[in-house]
CSV table of C-alpha atoms in Angstrom, one decimal:
chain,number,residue,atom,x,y,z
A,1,UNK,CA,17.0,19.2,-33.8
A,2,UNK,CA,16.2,17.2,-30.6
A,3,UNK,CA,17.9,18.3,-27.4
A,4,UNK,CA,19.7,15.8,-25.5
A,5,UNK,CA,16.7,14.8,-23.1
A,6,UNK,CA,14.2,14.7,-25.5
A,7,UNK,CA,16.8,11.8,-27.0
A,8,UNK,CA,17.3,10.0,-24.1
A,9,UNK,CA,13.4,10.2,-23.4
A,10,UNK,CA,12.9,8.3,-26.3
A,11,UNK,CA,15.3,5.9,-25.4
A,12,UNK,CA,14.0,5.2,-22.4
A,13,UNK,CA,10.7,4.4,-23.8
A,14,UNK,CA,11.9,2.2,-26.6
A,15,UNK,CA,13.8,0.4,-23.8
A,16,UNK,CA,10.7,0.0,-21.5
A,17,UNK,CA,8.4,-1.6,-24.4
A,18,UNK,CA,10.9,-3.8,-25.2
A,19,UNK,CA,11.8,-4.7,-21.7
A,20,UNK,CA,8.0,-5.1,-21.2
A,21,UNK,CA,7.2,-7.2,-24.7
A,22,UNK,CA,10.5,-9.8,-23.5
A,23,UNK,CA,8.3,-9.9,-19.7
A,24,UNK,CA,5.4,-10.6,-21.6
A,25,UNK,CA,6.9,-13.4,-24.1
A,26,UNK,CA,8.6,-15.2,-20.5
A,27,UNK,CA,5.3,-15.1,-19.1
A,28,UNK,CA,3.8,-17.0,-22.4
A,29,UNK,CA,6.6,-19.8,-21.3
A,30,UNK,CA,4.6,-20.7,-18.4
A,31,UNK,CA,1.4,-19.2,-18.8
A,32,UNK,CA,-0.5,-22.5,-19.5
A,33,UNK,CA,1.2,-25.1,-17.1
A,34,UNK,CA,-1.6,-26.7,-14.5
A,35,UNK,CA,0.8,-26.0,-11.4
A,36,UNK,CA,-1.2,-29.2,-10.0
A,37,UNK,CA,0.5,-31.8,-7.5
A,38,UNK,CA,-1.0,-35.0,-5.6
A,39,UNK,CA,-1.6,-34.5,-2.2
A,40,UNK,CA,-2.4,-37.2,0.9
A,41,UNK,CA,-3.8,-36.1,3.8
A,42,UNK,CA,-5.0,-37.4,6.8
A,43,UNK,CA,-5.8,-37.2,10.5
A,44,UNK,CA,-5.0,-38.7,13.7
A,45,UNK,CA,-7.1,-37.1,16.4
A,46,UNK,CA,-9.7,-34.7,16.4
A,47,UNK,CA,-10.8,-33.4,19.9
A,48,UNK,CA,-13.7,-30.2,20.1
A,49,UNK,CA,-13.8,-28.4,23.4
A,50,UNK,CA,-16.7,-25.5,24.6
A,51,UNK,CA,-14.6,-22.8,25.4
A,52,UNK,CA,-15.7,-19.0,26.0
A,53,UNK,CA,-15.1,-16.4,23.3
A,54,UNK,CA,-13.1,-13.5,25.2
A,55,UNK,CA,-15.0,-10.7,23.5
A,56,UNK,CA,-17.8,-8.4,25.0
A,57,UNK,CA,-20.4,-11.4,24.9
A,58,UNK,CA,-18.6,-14.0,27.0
A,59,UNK,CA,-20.5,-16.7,24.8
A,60,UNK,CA,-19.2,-20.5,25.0
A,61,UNK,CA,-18.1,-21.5,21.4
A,62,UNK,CA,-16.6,-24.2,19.4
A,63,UNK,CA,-12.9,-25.1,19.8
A,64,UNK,CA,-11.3,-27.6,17.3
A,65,UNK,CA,-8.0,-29.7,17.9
A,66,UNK,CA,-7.2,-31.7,14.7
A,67,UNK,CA,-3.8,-34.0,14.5
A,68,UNK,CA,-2.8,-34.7,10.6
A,69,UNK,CA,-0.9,-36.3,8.5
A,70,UNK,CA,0.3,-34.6,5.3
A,71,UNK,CA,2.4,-35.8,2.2
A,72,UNK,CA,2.8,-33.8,-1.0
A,73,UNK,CA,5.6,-33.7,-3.4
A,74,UNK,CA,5.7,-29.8,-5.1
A,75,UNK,CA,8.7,-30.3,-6.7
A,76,UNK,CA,7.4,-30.3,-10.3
A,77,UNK,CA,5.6,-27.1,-9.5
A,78,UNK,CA,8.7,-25.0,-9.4
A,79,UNK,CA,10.3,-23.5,-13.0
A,80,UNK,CA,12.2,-20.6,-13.5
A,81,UNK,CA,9.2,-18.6,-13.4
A,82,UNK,CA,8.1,-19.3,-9.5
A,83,UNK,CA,9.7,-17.6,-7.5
A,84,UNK,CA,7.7,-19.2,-4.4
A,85,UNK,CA,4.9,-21.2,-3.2
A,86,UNK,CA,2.1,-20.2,-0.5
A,87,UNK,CA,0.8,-23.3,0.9
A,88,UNK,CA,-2.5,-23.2,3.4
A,89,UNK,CA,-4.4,-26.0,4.9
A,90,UNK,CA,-8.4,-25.5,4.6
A,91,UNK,CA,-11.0,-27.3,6.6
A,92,UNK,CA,-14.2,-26.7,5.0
A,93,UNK,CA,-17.5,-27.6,6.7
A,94,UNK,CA,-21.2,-26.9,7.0
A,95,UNK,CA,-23.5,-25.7,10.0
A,96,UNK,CA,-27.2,-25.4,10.3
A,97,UNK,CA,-26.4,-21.6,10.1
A,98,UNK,CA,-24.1,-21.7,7.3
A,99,UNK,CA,-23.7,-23.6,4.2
A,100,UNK,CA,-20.2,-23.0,4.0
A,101,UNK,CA,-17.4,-22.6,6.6
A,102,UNK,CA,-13.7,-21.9,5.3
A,103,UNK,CA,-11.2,-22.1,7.8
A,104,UNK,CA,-6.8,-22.1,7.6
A,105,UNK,CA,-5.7,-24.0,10.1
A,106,UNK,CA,-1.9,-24.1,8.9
A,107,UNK,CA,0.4,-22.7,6.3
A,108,UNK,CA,4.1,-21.9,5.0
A,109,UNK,CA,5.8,-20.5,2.3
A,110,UNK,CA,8.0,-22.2,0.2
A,111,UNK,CA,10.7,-20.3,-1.9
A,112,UNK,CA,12.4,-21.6,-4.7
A,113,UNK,CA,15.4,-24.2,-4.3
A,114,UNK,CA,14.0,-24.5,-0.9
A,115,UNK,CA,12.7,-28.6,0.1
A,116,UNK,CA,9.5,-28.9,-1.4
A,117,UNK,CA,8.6,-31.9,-0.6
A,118,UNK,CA,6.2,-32.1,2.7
A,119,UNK,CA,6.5,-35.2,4.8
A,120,UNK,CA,4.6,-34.2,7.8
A,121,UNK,CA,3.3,-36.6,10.5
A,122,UNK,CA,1.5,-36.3,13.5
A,123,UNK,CA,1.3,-32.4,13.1
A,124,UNK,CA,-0.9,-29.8,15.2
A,125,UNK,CA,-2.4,-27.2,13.2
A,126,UNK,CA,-1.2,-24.0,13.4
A,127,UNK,CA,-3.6,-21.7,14.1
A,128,UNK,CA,-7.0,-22.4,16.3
A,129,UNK,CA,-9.8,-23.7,14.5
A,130,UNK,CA,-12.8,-21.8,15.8
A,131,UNK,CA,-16.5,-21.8,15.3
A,132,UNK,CA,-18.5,-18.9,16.4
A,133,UNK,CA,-21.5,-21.0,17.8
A,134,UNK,CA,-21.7,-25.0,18.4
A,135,UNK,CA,-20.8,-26.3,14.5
A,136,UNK,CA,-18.4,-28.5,15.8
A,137,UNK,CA,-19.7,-30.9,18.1
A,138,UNK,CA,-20.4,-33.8,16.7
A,139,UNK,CA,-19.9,-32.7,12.4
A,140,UNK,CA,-19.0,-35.5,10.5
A,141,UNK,CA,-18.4,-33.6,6.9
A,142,UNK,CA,-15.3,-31.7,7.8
A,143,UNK,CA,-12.8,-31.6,4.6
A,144,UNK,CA,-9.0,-31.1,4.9
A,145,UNK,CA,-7.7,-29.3,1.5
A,146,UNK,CA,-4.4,-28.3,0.8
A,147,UNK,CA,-4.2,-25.1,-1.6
A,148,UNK,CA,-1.7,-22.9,-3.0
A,149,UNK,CA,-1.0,-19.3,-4.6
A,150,UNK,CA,1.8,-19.6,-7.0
A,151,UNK,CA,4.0,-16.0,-6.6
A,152,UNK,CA,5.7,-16.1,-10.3
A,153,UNK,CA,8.8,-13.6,-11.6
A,154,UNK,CA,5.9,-12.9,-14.5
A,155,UNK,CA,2.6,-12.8,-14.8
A,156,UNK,CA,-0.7,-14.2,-12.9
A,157,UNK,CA,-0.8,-14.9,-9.2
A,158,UNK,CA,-2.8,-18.9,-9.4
A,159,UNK,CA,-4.3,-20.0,-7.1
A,160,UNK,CA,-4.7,-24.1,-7.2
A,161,UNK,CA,-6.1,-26.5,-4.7
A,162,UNK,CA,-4.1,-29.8,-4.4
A,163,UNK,CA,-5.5,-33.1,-5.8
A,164,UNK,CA,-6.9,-34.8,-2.8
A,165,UNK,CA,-8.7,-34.0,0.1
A,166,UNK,CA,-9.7,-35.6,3.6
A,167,UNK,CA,-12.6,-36.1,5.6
A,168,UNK,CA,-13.4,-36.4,9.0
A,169,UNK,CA,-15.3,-36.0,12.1
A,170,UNK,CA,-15.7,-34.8,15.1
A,171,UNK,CA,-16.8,-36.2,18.3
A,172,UNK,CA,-20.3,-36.2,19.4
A,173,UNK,CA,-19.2,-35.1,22.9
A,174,UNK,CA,-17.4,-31.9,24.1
A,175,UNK,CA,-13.5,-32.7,25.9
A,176,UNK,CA,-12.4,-32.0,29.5
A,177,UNK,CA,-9.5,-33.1,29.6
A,178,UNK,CA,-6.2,-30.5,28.7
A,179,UNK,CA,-4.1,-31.4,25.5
């Protein structure tokens, strides 16, 4: 004869796998949308200043100020199975020492039954937009990309870029002047 725990062991388990093949089968509901969404951006003003790097070499580098525009409407994105949205605006660029520069310049989460549609004008970015060296002066092939990780209830984190992107440049001379 079992004994009482040896019972409600197996219960347990039966309970888990079951509770685990109904996750998995809520997951299939979703697994295969595109989580994809039009997105318009633009900018306004894009000012590059020759600022020293406070670290131990005291070297003067790149300091991006970039003014955009964004307008995306994520509303379609959300189901029962996102539970909330991590936006983050890329600029993407090259320099004659790297091919390829990432940097997030602004982000924000957006939770279910929250707005999720972004109407943003005239907007600073968020964070500073650096480059270690003189990259900036004077690039005209910097691209603005909206992307986002989808945080589901089930299954895979995503992560999707937005359809649409902007270029832009930046001046070919350094700013004095304060912001």
């Amino acid at each position: 004869m079992n004994t009482f725990l040896s019972r409600l062991n197996t219960i347990f388990a039966f309970t888990l796998s079951v509770m685990a093949g109904l996750t998995f089968c809520c997951f299939l509901t979703t697994a295969f949308n595109e989580h994809k969404a039009p997105v318009y951006i633009g900018t306004g003003k894009a000012i590059v200043k020759n600022v020293p790097d406070y670290s131990a070499t005291r070297e003067k580098n790149d300091l991006g100020f970039v003014v955009f525009d964004m307008q995306a409407d994520l509303s379609r994105i959300f189901n029962w199975n996102v539970k909330q949205l991590f936006l983050y605006l890329t600029a993407e660029y090259e320099t004659k020492d790297h091919v390829l520069n990432q940097v997030v310049i602004w982000d924000k989460i957006i939770k279910r039954g929250e707005n999720s549609v972004l109407d943003y004008r005239s907007s600073n970015t968020k964070y500073y937009f650096w480059d270690y060296g003189n990259g900036l002066k004077g690039n005209n092939n910097v691209t603005l990309t909206l992307s986002w990780n989808v945080i589901p209830n089930a299954g895979t984190l995503p992560k999707i870029r937005g359809e649409g992107s902007h270029k832009f440049k930046f001046p070919n001379e350094y700013s004095t002047n304060r912001l």
